[in-house]
PDB file of C-alpha atoms in Angstrom:
ATOM      1  CA  MET A  18     -12.591   9.634   5.772  1.00  0.00           C
ATOM      2  CA  ASN A  19     -15.141   9.818   3.018  1.00  0.00           C
ATOM      3  CA  SER A  20     -14.649  10.816  -1.119  1.00  0.00           C
ATOM      4  CA  LEU A  21     -15.561  14.357  -0.566  1.00  0.00           C
ATOM      5  CA  ARG A  22     -12.843  14.979   1.383  1.00  0.00           C
ATOM      6  CA  GLY A  23     -10.403  12.482  -1.409  1.00  0.00           C
ATOM      7  CA  VAL A  24     -11.662  14.357  -4.457  1.00  0.00           C
ATOM      8  CA  CYS A  25     -11.755  17.868  -2.470  1.00  0.00           C
ATOM      9  CA  ALA A  26      -6.913  17.075  -1.281  1.00  0.00           C
ATOM     10  CA  LEU A  27      -6.562  17.761  -5.249  1.00  0.00           C
ATOM     11  CA  PHE A  28      -7.904  21.017  -4.856  1.00  0.00           C
ATOM     12  CA  MET A  29      -6.992  22.782  -1.289  1.00  0.00           C
ATOM     13  CA  LEU A  30      -4.940  22.320   1.360  1.00  0.00           C
ATOM     14  CA  SER A  31      -7.575  21.804   4.253  1.00  0.00           C
ATOM     15  CA  SER A  32      -7.620  24.826   6.925  1.00  0.00           C
ATOM     16  CA  GLY A  33      -7.586  22.808   9.374  1.00  0.00           C
ATOM     17  CA  ALA A  34      -4.263  22.065  11.566  1.00  0.00           C
ATOM     18  CA  GLY A  35      -4.286  18.603  11.811  1.00  0.00           C
ATOM     19  CA  LYS A  36      -2.702  16.818  14.851  1.00  0.00           C
ATOM     20  CA  GLU A  37       0.889  16.458  15.435  1.00  0.00           C
ATOM     21  CA  VAL A  38       2.067  13.455  14.105  1.00  0.00           C
ATOM     22  CA  GLY A  39       1.859  11.266  17.718  1.00  0.00           C
ATOM     23  CA  SER A  40       3.546   8.226  18.191  1.00  0.00           C
ATOM     24  CA  ALA A  41       2.786   5.717  15.650  1.00  0.00           C
ATOM     25  CA  PRO A  42       2.521   8.587  12.214  1.00  0.00           C
ATOM     26  CA  PHE A  43       1.571   6.611   8.999  1.00  0.00           C
ATOM     27  CA  VAL A  44       4.571   5.811   7.205  1.00  0.00           C
ATOM     28  CA  TYR A  45       4.664   6.480   3.027  1.00  0.00           C
ATOM     29  CA  LYS A  46       4.612   3.813   1.299  1.00  0.00           C
ATOM     30  CA  GLU A  47       5.257   3.167  -2.915  1.00  0.00           C
ATOM     31  CA  THR A  48       4.564   0.072  -4.942  1.00  0.00           C
ATOM     32  CA  HIS A  49       4.844  -0.374  -7.950  1.00  0.00           C
ATOM     33  CA  CYS A  50       2.629  -2.776 -10.079  1.00  0.00           C
ATOM     34  CA  PRO A  51       1.534  -4.939  -7.277  1.00  0.00           C
ATOM     35  CA  ASP A  52       0.322  -8.274  -7.656  1.00  0.00           C
ATOM     36  CA  SER A  53      -2.211  -7.815  -5.311  1.00  0.00           C
ATOM     37  CA  VAL A  54      -3.538  -5.415  -2.988  1.00  0.00           C
ATOM     38  CA  GLU A  55      -4.962  -5.274  -0.027  1.00  0.00           C
ATOM     39  CA  VAL A  56      -7.193  -3.367   1.949  1.00  0.00           C
ATOM     40  CA  PHE A  57      -5.690  -1.572   5.557  1.00  0.00           C
ATOM     41  CA  PHE A  58      -7.483   0.114   8.810  1.00  0.00           C
ATOM     42  CA  ARG A  59      -6.330   3.479   8.693  1.00  0.00           C
ATOM     43  CA  ASP A  60      -7.513   6.139  11.831  1.00  0.00           C
ATOM     44  CA  GLU A  61      -8.299   9.057  10.691  1.00  0.00           C
ATOM     45  CA  LEU A  62      -8.069  10.595  14.407  1.00  0.00           C
ATOM     46  CA  ASP A  63      -4.203  10.053  12.827  1.00  0.00           C
ATOM     47  CA  ALA A  64      -3.906  12.129  10.434  1.00  0.00           C
ATOM     48  CA  PHE A  65      -1.698  14.636   9.449  1.00  0.00           C
ATOM     49  CA  LYS A  66      -1.870  18.159   6.868  1.00  0.00           C
ATOM     50  CA  ALA A  67      -0.073  16.359   4.097  1.00  0.00           C
ATOM     51  CA  ARG A  68       1.302  17.869   0.272  1.00  0.00           C
ATOM     52  CA  GLN A  69       2.177  14.822  -2.424  1.00  0.00           C
ATOM     53  CA  GLU A  70       3.458  14.820  -6.386  1.00  0.00           C
ATOM     54  CA  ILE A  71       2.827  11.519  -8.718  1.00  0.00           C
ATOM     55  CA  MET A  72       4.746  12.530 -12.033  1.00  0.00           C
ATOM     56  CA  ASN A  73       3.082   9.510 -14.889  1.00  0.00           C
ATOM     57  CA  THR A  74       5.861   8.359 -16.726  1.00  0.00           C
ATOM     58  CA  ALA A  75       3.680   5.423 -18.585  1.00  0.00           C
ATOM     59  CA  MET A  76       0.484   5.102 -20.402  1.00  0.00           C
ATOM     60  CA  PRO A  77      -2.621   7.512 -20.405  1.00  0.00           C
ATOM     61  CA  VAL A  78      -3.921   6.803 -16.834  1.00  0.00           C
ATOM     62  CA  GLN A  79      -6.916   7.354 -14.218  1.00  0.00           C
ATOM     63  CA  LEU A  80      -5.530   8.156 -10.511  1.00  0.00           C
ATOM     64  CA  PHE A  81      -7.907   7.559  -7.682  1.00  0.00           C
ATOM     65  CA  TRP A  82      -8.598   7.738  -3.959  1.00  0.00           C
ATOM     66  CA  VAL A  83      -9.269   4.681  -1.845  1.00  0.00           C
ATOM     67  CA  SER A  84     -11.143   4.726   1.760  1.00  0.00           C
ATOM     68  CA  ALA A  85     -10.638   2.962   4.369  1.00  0.00           C
ATOM     69  CA  ASP A  86     -13.038   0.283   2.761  1.00  0.00           C
ATOM     70  CA  GLY A  87     -10.894  -0.126   0.310  1.00  0.00           C
ATOM     71  CA  ARG A  88     -13.911   2.464  -1.732  1.00  0.00           C
ATOM     72  CA  GLU A  89     -12.731   3.868  -4.908  1.00  0.00           C
ATOM     73  CA  THR A  90     -12.991   7.870  -6.755  1.00  0.00           C
ATOM     74  CA  TYR A  91     -12.096   9.003  -9.039  1.00  0.00           C
ATOM     75  CA  LEU A  92     -10.322  11.972  -8.986  1.00  0.00           C
ATOM     76  CA  ARG A  93      -8.500  12.627 -12.803  1.00  0.00           C
ATOM     77  CA  ASP A  94      -6.868  11.455 -15.972  1.00  0.00           C
ATOM     78  CA  LEU A  95      -3.412  11.655 -16.030  1.00  0.00           C
ATOM     79  CA  GLU A  96      -1.227  11.835 -19.429  1.00  0.00           C
ATOM     80  CA  PRO A  97       2.235  10.424 -20.276  1.00  0.00           C
ATOM     81  CA  PHE A  98       4.534  12.770 -18.764  1.00  0.00           C
ATOM     82  CA  GLU A  99       1.873  14.733 -16.700  1.00  0.00           C
ATOM     83  CA  GLY A 100       1.940  15.623 -13.143  1.00  0.00           C
ATOM     84  CA  VAL A 101      -0.183  16.869 -10.368  1.00  0.00           C
ATOM     85  CA  LYS A 102       0.228  17.422  -6.794  1.00  0.00           C
ATOM     86  CA  LEU A 103      -2.155  16.426  -4.279  1.00  0.00           C
ATOM     87  CA  ASP A 104      -3.019  18.975  -1.264  1.00  0.00           C
ATOM     88  CA  THR A 105      -4.155  15.672   1.016  1.00  0.00           C
ATOM     89  CA  TRP A 106      -3.967  14.415   4.232  1.00  0.00           C
ATOM     90  CA  GLY A 107      -1.100  11.179   6.225  1.00  0.00           C
ATOM     91  CA  GLY A 108      -3.119   7.679   5.475  1.00  0.00           C
ATOM     92  CA  ASP A 109      -4.734   8.856   2.446  1.00  0.00           C
ATOM     93  CA  ARG A 110      -3.868   6.207   0.137  1.00  0.00           C
ATOM     94  CA  PHE A 111      -4.071   6.421  -4.042  1.00  0.00           C
ATOM     95  CA  PHE A 112      -4.206   3.786  -7.167  1.00  0.00           C
ATOM     96  CA  VAL A 113      -2.985   5.240 -10.748  1.00  0.00           C
ATOM     97  CA  ARG A 114      -4.363   2.289 -13.451  1.00  0.00           C
ATOM     98  CA  PRO A 115      -4.701   2.144 -16.998  1.00  0.00           C
ATOM     99  CA  LYS A 116      -7.234   4.244 -18.684  1.00  0.00           C
ATOM    100  CA  SER A 117      -6.842   1.509 -21.511  1.00  0.00           C
ATOM    101  CA  ARG A 118      -9.790  -0.981 -20.818  1.00  0.00           C
ATOM    102  CA  GLN A 119      -7.655  -3.591 -22.088  1.00  0.00           C
ATOM    103  CA  ALA A 120      -5.988  -3.211 -18.673  1.00  0.00           C
ATOM    104  CA  SER A 121      -8.256  -2.301 -16.835  1.00  0.00           C
ATOM    105  CA  GLY A 122      -8.457  -4.601 -12.777  1.00  0.00           C
ATOM    106  CA  SER A 123      -4.776  -3.105 -12.867  1.00  0.00           C
ATOM    107  CA  VAL A 124      -3.082  -0.705 -10.440  1.00  0.00           C
ATOM    108  CA  LEU A 125       0.807   0.987 -11.808  1.00  0.00           C
ATOM    109  CA  LEU A 126       1.222   2.260  -8.350  1.00  0.00           C
ATOM    110  CA  ASP A 127      -0.371   1.832  -4.733  1.00  0.00           C
ATOM    111  CA  LEU A 128       0.573   5.544  -2.939  1.00  0.00           C
ATOM    112  CA  THR A 129      -0.213   5.800   0.676  1.00  0.00           C
ATOM    113  CA  VAL A 130       0.628   9.253   2.109  1.00  0.00           C
ATOM    114  CA  GLY A 131       2.756   9.865   4.793  1.00  0.00           C
ATOM    115  CA  VAL A 132       6.422  10.074   6.489  1.00  0.00           C
ATOM    116  CA  ARG A 133       9.697   8.168   5.696  1.00  0.00           C
ATOM    117  CA  GLU A 134      11.222   6.038   7.600  1.00  0.00           C
ATOM    118  CA  VAL A 135      14.847   6.670   8.226  1.00  0.00           C
ATOM    119  CA  ARG A 136      16.932   3.666   9.804  1.00  0.00           C
ATOM    120  CA  LEU A 137      21.020   3.089   9.578  1.00  0.00           C
ATOM    121  CA  PRO A 138      22.704   1.150   7.201  1.00  0.00           C
ATOM    122  CA  GLY A 139      22.868  -2.738   7.787  1.00  0.00           C
ATOM    123  CA  ASP A 140      26.644  -2.271   8.529  1.00  0.00           C
ATOM    124  CA  MET A 141      26.538   1.369  11.267  1.00  0.00           C
ATOM    125  CA  ASP A 142      25.598   1.355  15.287  1.00  0.00           C
ATOM    126  CA  CYS A 143      25.748   3.563  17.422  1.00  0.00           C
ATOM    127  CA  ALA A 144      26.903   1.375  20.233  1.00  0.00           C
ATOM    128  CA  GLY A 145      28.628   3.985  23.216  1.00  0.00           C
ATOM    129  CA  LEU A 146      27.778   6.964  21.373  1.00  0.00           C
ATOM    130  CA  PRO A 147      26.501   9.436  23.569  1.00  0.00           C
ATOM    131  CA  GLY A 148      23.366  10.540  22.650  1.00  0.00           C
ATOM    132  CA  LEU A 149      21.853  14.434  22.078  1.00  0.00           C
ATOM    133  CA  GLY A 150      20.053  14.706  25.264  1.00  0.00           C
ATOM    134  CA  SER A 151      17.232  16.648  23.629  1.00  0.00           C
ATOM    135  CA  ALA A 152      16.042  18.471  21.125  1.00  0.00           C
ATOM    136  CA  ARG A 153      16.604  21.798  20.721  1.00  0.00           C
ATOM    137  CA  LYS A 154      14.183  24.888  19.493  1.00  0.00           C
ATOM    138  CA  LYS A 155      12.960  23.760  15.348  1.00  0.00           C
ATOM    139  CA  PRO A 156      12.895  27.252  13.365  1.00  0.00           C
ATOM    140  CA  PRO A 157       9.061  27.452  12.146  1.00  0.00           C
ATOM    141  CA  PRO A 158       8.286  26.536   8.727  1.00  0.00           C
ATOM    142  CA  GLY A 159       8.973  27.569   5.533  1.00  0.00           C
ATOM    143  CA  PRO A 160       5.225  29.566   3.609  1.00  0.00           C
ATOM    144  CA  ILE A 161       3.451  26.702   1.547  1.00  0.00           C
ATOM    145  CA  THR A 162       3.803  28.545  -1.645  1.00  0.00           C
ATOM    146  CA  ASP A 163       1.589  26.805  -5.235  1.00  0.00           C
ATOM    147  CA  ALA A 164       4.900  25.518  -5.857  1.00  0.00           C
ATOM    148  CA  ALA A 165       5.657  23.939  -2.310  1.00  0.00           C
ATOM    149  CA  THR A 166       5.827  20.263  -1.267  1.00  0.00           C
ATOM    150  CA  MET A 167       5.510  19.415   1.702  1.00  0.00           C
ATOM    151  CA  ARG A 168       7.792  15.714   3.457  1.00  0.00           C
ATOM    152  CA  GLY A 169       8.084  14.299   6.877  1.00  0.00           C
ATOM    153  CA  TRP A 170      10.325  11.779   8.748  1.00  0.00           C
ATOM    154  CA  SER A 171      10.340   9.015  11.524  1.00  0.00           C
ATOM    155  CA  ASN A 172      13.572   8.457  12.731  1.00  0.00           C
ATOM    156  CA  GLU A 173      13.609   4.448  13.169  1.00  0.00           C
ATOM    157  CA  SER A 174      16.691   3.819  14.137  1.00  0.00           C
ATOM    158  CA  PRO A 175      18.262   2.832  17.969  1.00  0.00           C
ATOM    159  CA  CYS A 176      20.374   7.100  17.188  1.00  0.00           C
ATOM    160  CA  ASP A 177      19.749  11.166  18.018  1.00  0.00           C
ATOM    161  CA  LEU A 178      20.018  12.038  14.365  1.00  0.00           C
ATOM    162  CA  VAL A 179      20.580  15.538  13.788  1.00  0.00           C
ATOM    163  CA  ALA A 180      18.966  16.769  10.107  1.00  0.00           C
ATOM    164  CA  SER A 181      19.923  18.869   7.600  1.00  0.00           C
ATOM    165  CA  TRP A 182      18.842  20.612   4.035  1.00  0.00           C
ATOM    166  CA  VAL A 183      21.866  20.282   1.498  1.00  0.00           C
ATOM    167  CA  TRP A 184      22.543  23.618   0.052  1.00  0.00           C
ATOM    168  CA  PRO A 185      23.191  24.016  -3.682  1.00  0.00           C
ATOM    169  CA  ASN A 186      27.234  24.436  -2.667  1.00  0.00           C
ATOM    170  CA  GLY A 187      27.105  21.212  -0.397  1.00  0.00           C
ATOM    171  CA  THR A 188      27.038  23.691   2.538  1.00  0.00           C
ATOM    172  CA  GLU A 189      24.884  21.766   5.702  1.00  0.00           C
ATOM    173  CA  ARG A 190      21.628  23.304   6.667  1.00  0.00           C
ATOM    174  CA  TRP A 191      20.601  22.474  10.180  1.00  0.00           C
ATOM    175  CA  MET A 192      17.354  20.949  10.364  1.00  0.00           C
ATOM    176  CA  ALA A 193      15.624  19.580  13.337  1.00  0.00           C
ATOM    177  CA  ASP A 194      16.990  17.393  16.102  1.00  0.00           C
ATOM    178  CA  LEU A 195      15.496  13.899  15.315  1.00  0.00           C
ATOM    179  CA  ILE A 196      15.646  11.431  19.221  1.00  0.00           C
ATOM    180  CA  ALA A 197      15.182   8.301  18.654  1.00  0.00           C
ATOM    181  CA  GLY A 198      12.402   6.421  21.701  1.00  0.00           C
ATOM    182  CA  PRO A 199       8.949   7.224  22.809  1.00  0.00           C
ATOM    183  CA  SER A 200       9.396  10.451  22.982  1.00  0.00           C
ATOM    184  CA  GLY A 201       7.194  11.697  20.156  1.00  0.00           C
ATOM    185  CA  LYS A 202      10.041  14.257  18.991  1.00  0.00           C
ATOM    186  CA  GLY A 203      11.678  11.700  16.345  1.00  0.00           C
ATOM    187  CA  TYR A 204       9.373  12.831  13.775  1.00  0.00           C
ATOM    188  CA  HIS A 205       9.857  16.263  11.393  1.00  0.00           C
ATOM    189  CA  HIS A 206       7.601  17.893   9.129  1.00  0.00           C
ATOM    190  CA  GLU A 207       8.967  20.329   6.161  1.00  0.00           C
ATOM    191  CA  VAL A 208       7.410  22.866   3.540  1.00  0.00           C
ATOM    192  CA  THR A 209      10.268  22.106   1.454  1.00  0.00           C
ATOM    193  CA  TYR A 210      10.514  22.159  -2.612  1.00  0.00           C
ATOM    194  CA  THR A 211      10.849  18.939  -5.081  1.00  0.00           C
ATOM    195  CA  GLY A 212      14.501  18.815  -5.843  1.00  0.00           C
ATOM    196  CA  HIS A 213      15.279  19.270  -2.240  1.00  0.00           C
ATOM    197  CA  ASP A 214      18.203  17.485  -0.100  1.00  0.00           C
ATOM    198  CA  PHE A 215      18.222  15.811   3.187  1.00  0.00           C
ATOM    199  CA  VAL A 216      20.514  14.437   4.495  1.00  0.00           C
ATOM    200  CA  PHE A 217      20.662  12.892   8.860  1.00  0.00           C
ATOM    201  CA  ARG A 218      23.885  11.990  10.973  1.00  0.00           C
ATOM    202  CA  LEU A 219      24.886  10.325  13.501  1.00  0.00           C
ATOM    203  CA  ALA A 220      25.992  12.655  16.835  1.00  0.00           C
ATOM    204  CA  ASP A 221      29.081  11.571  15.685  1.00  0.00           C
ATOM    205  CA  GLY A 222      28.224  12.672  11.887  1.00  0.00           C
ATOM    206  CA  ARG A 223      28.061   9.525   9.904  1.00  0.00           C
ATOM    207  CA  LEU A 224      25.523   9.791   7.444  1.00  0.00           C
ATOM    208  CA  ALA A 225      22.503   7.704   7.918  1.00  0.00           C
ATOM    209  CA  HIS A 226      20.374   8.624   5.666  1.00  0.00           C
ATOM    210  CA  ARG A 227      20.369  11.081   2.775  1.00  0.00           C
ATOM    211  CA  HIS A 228      16.572  11.563   1.189  1.00  0.00           C
ATOM    212  CA  LYS A 229      16.178  14.294  -2.275  1.00  0.00           C
ATOM    213  CA  VAL A 230      12.169  15.296  -2.556  1.00  0.00           C
ATOM    214  CA  ALA A 231      11.021  13.511  -5.539  1.00  0.00           C
ATOM    215  CA  PRO A 232       7.438  13.131  -6.816  1.00  0.00           C
ATOM    216  CA  ALA A 233       6.068   9.717  -6.390  1.00  0.00           C
ATOM    217  CA  VAL A 234       6.671   8.006 -10.008  1.00  0.00           C
ATOM    218  CA  VAL A 235       3.739   6.036 -12.071  1.00  0.00           C
ATOM    219  CA  PRO A 236       5.550   3.239 -14.350  1.00  0.00           C
ATOM    220  CA  THR A 237       4.632   1.363 -17.378  1.00  0.00           C
ATOM    221  CA  CYS A 238       4.497  -1.878 -16.096  1.00  0.00           C
ATOM    222  CA  PRO A 239       5.111  -5.007 -17.874  1.00  0.00           C
ATOM    223  CA  LYS A 240       2.001  -6.856 -17.561  1.00  0.00           C
ATOM    224  CA  ASN A 241       0.443  -4.918 -18.529  1.00  0.00           C
ATOM    225  CA  PRO A 242      -0.323  -3.675 -22.568  1.00  0.00           C
ATOM    226  CA  GLN A 243       2.432  -1.781 -24.855  1.00  0.00           C
ATOM    227  CA  GLY A 244       2.693   1.226 -24.149  1.00  0.00           C
ATOM    228  CA  GLN A 245       4.906   4.388 -23.832  1.00  0.00           C
ATOM    229  CA  GLN A 246       8.110   3.698 -22.316  1.00  0.00           C
ATOM    230  CA  GLY A 247       8.222   5.902 -18.592  1.00  0.00           C
ATOM    231  CA  VAL A 248      11.463   6.194 -16.804  1.00  0.00           C
ATOM    232  CA  SER A 249      12.687   4.789 -13.410  1.00  0.00           C
ATOM    233  CA  SER A 250      12.594   6.679  -9.918  1.00  0.00           C
ATOM    234  CA  GLU A 251      16.313   6.631 -10.291  1.00  0.00           C
ATOM    235  CA  GLU A 252      16.341   8.099 -13.424  1.00  0.00           C
ATOM    236  CA  LEU A 253      13.441  10.788 -13.143  1.00  0.00           C
ATOM    237  CA  LEU A 254      15.590  11.609  -9.402  1.00  0.00           C
ATOM    238  CA  GLY A 255      18.789  12.149 -11.231  1.00  0.00           C
ATOM    239  CA  LEU A 256      16.579  15.021 -13.830  1.00  0.00           C
ATOM    240  CA  LEU A 257      15.675  16.661 -11.325  1.00  0.00           C
ATOM    241  CA  ARG A 258      19.026  16.793  -9.339  1.00  0.00           C
ATOM    242  CA  GLY A 259      19.393  20.642  -9.500  1.00  0.00           C
ATOM    243  CA  LEU A 260      16.310  21.492  -8.694  1.00  0.00           C
ATOM    244  CA  ASN A 261      16.774  23.585  -6.142  1.00  0.00           C
ATOM    245  CA  ASP A 262      15.170  26.678  -5.883  1.00  0.00           C
ATOM    246  CA  GLU A 263      11.775  28.229  -6.473  1.00  0.00           C
ATOM    247  CA  GLU A 264      12.274  29.585  -9.232  1.00  0.00           C
ATOM    248  CA  GLU A 265      13.429  26.378 -10.794  1.00  0.00           C
ATOM    249  CA  PHE A 266      10.812  24.441 -10.278  1.00  0.00           C
ATOM    250  CA  GLU A 267       8.465  27.177 -11.007  1.00  0.00           C
ATOM    251  CA  GLU A 268       9.455  26.479 -14.930  1.00  0.00           C
ATOM    252  CA  SER A 269       9.872  22.643 -14.223  1.00  0.00           C
ATOM    253  CA  GLY A 270       6.189  22.420 -14.277  1.00  0.00           C
ATOM    254  CA  PHE A 271       5.194  21.266 -10.861  1.00  0.00           C
ATOM    255  CA  GLY A 272       5.329  25.492  -9.663  1.00  0.00           C
ATOM    256  CA  ALA A 273       1.744  25.915 -10.795  1.00  0.00           C
ATOM    257  CA  SER A 274      -1.330  25.465  -8.855  1.00  0.00           C
ATOM    258  CA  LYS A 275      -2.651  22.919 -12.013  1.00  0.00           C
ATOM    259  CA  ALA A 276      -1.735  20.473 -13.049  1.00  0.00           C
ATOM    260  CA  GLN A 277       0.558  21.375 -16.307  1.00  0.00           C
ATOM    261  CA  PRO A 278       1.668  18.501 -18.815  1.00  0.00           C
ATOM    262  CA  LEU A 279       5.037  17.732 -19.185  1.00  0.00           C
ATOM    263  CA  THR A 280       6.838  16.190 -22.411  1.00  0.00           C
ATOM    264  CA  SER A 281       9.557  13.658 -22.546  1.00  0.00           C
ATOM    265  CA  ASP A 282      11.467  16.586 -24.139  1.00  0.00           C
ATOM    266  CA  GLN A 283      10.749  18.837 -21.466  1.00  0.00           C
ATOM    267  CA  LEU A 284      11.423  16.897 -18.303  1.00  0.00           C
ATOM    268  CA  LEU A 285      15.146  15.477 -20.542  1.00  0.00           C
ATOM    269  CA  GLY A 286      15.744  19.644 -20.693  1.00  0.00           C
ATOM    270  CA  LEU A 287      15.574  19.768 -16.383  1.00  0.00           C
ATOM    271  CA  LEU A 288      19.546  18.356 -16.708  1.00  0.00           C
ATOM    272  CA  LYS A 289      20.863  21.124 -18.882  1.00  0.00           C
ATOM    273  CA  GLY A 290      22.870  23.660 -16.922  1.00  0.00           C
ATOM    274  CA  PHE A 291      22.472  21.065 -13.716  1.00  0.00           C
ATOM    275  CA  GLU A 292      25.478  19.994 -12.572  1.00  0.00           C
ATOM    276  CA  ASP A 293      25.847  15.504 -13.196  1.00  0.00           C
ATOM    277  CA  GLU A 294      25.322  13.483 -10.079  1.00  0.00           C
ATOM    278  CA  GLU A 295      29.683  12.513  -9.895  1.00  0.00           C
ATOM    279  CA  ASP A 296      29.932  16.474  -9.909  1.00  0.00           C
ATOM    280  CA  SER A 297      27.282  17.211  -7.493  1.00  0.00           C
ATOM    281  CA  GLU A 298      29.171  14.099  -4.948  1.00  0.00           C
ATOM    282  CA  ASP A 299      32.692  15.042  -5.469  1.00  0.00           C
ATOM    283  CA  SER A 300      30.842  19.033  -3.671  1.00  0.00           C
ATOM    284  CA  GLU A 301      30.549  17.570  -0.430  1.00  0.00           C
TER     285      GLU A 301
END
């Protein structure tokens, strides 16, 4: 990979198919306010096409793509409550740093694009539970529109899992079977939208994991000079709850082909008309 690919990743999706996720895909990693950052090796040949959103809830910041040897390439500025969508590759790494000279050198967000690992809760096991056998044929992915995003999951549990998309009314639609073990069939990539909800269940129906699609959040770190107060990841997820169709997504500001700034009032306005978390949970 070179710096040019990192820059172009902001504006276009590569026409190449990329390599299918194999036995060791890149794992998504989102670290807020790290005390230090380390350079780590990544093999470009294992890369796969990806799309990632970032929402800045902090002070004015700058976004950088980080090469495998730790060199940083400046991509763009982000104002408070401004979001950006990155067309990129699995394994690509990004730093978000304060624009302020007083806070130069600090990293607010260290983000590596990759699949989300699905694991069982500590009190759950599948001992004696029959597996699914073989994975059913997956439906074709949806179109990669300007408003769409992409997510991938890796089954890191000892159990076969059934993955489903949750409709706004709580109905679950089957998406994929994630087979446990080294078969290479424990991974799935989906074209989806911010606000969509996914569940992963054991073969007997028990809920093992839930994932809400949301941007990576640039926080306000305590060690940085005082700036605009940000919102936590949980608060942002609450703001995006119920944002389950393309029309509402486009109205949110992430649907534009170029990043559109969102004020705090606009972001809070996304809550209007949506069910709160308690009502949504009651509908399941």
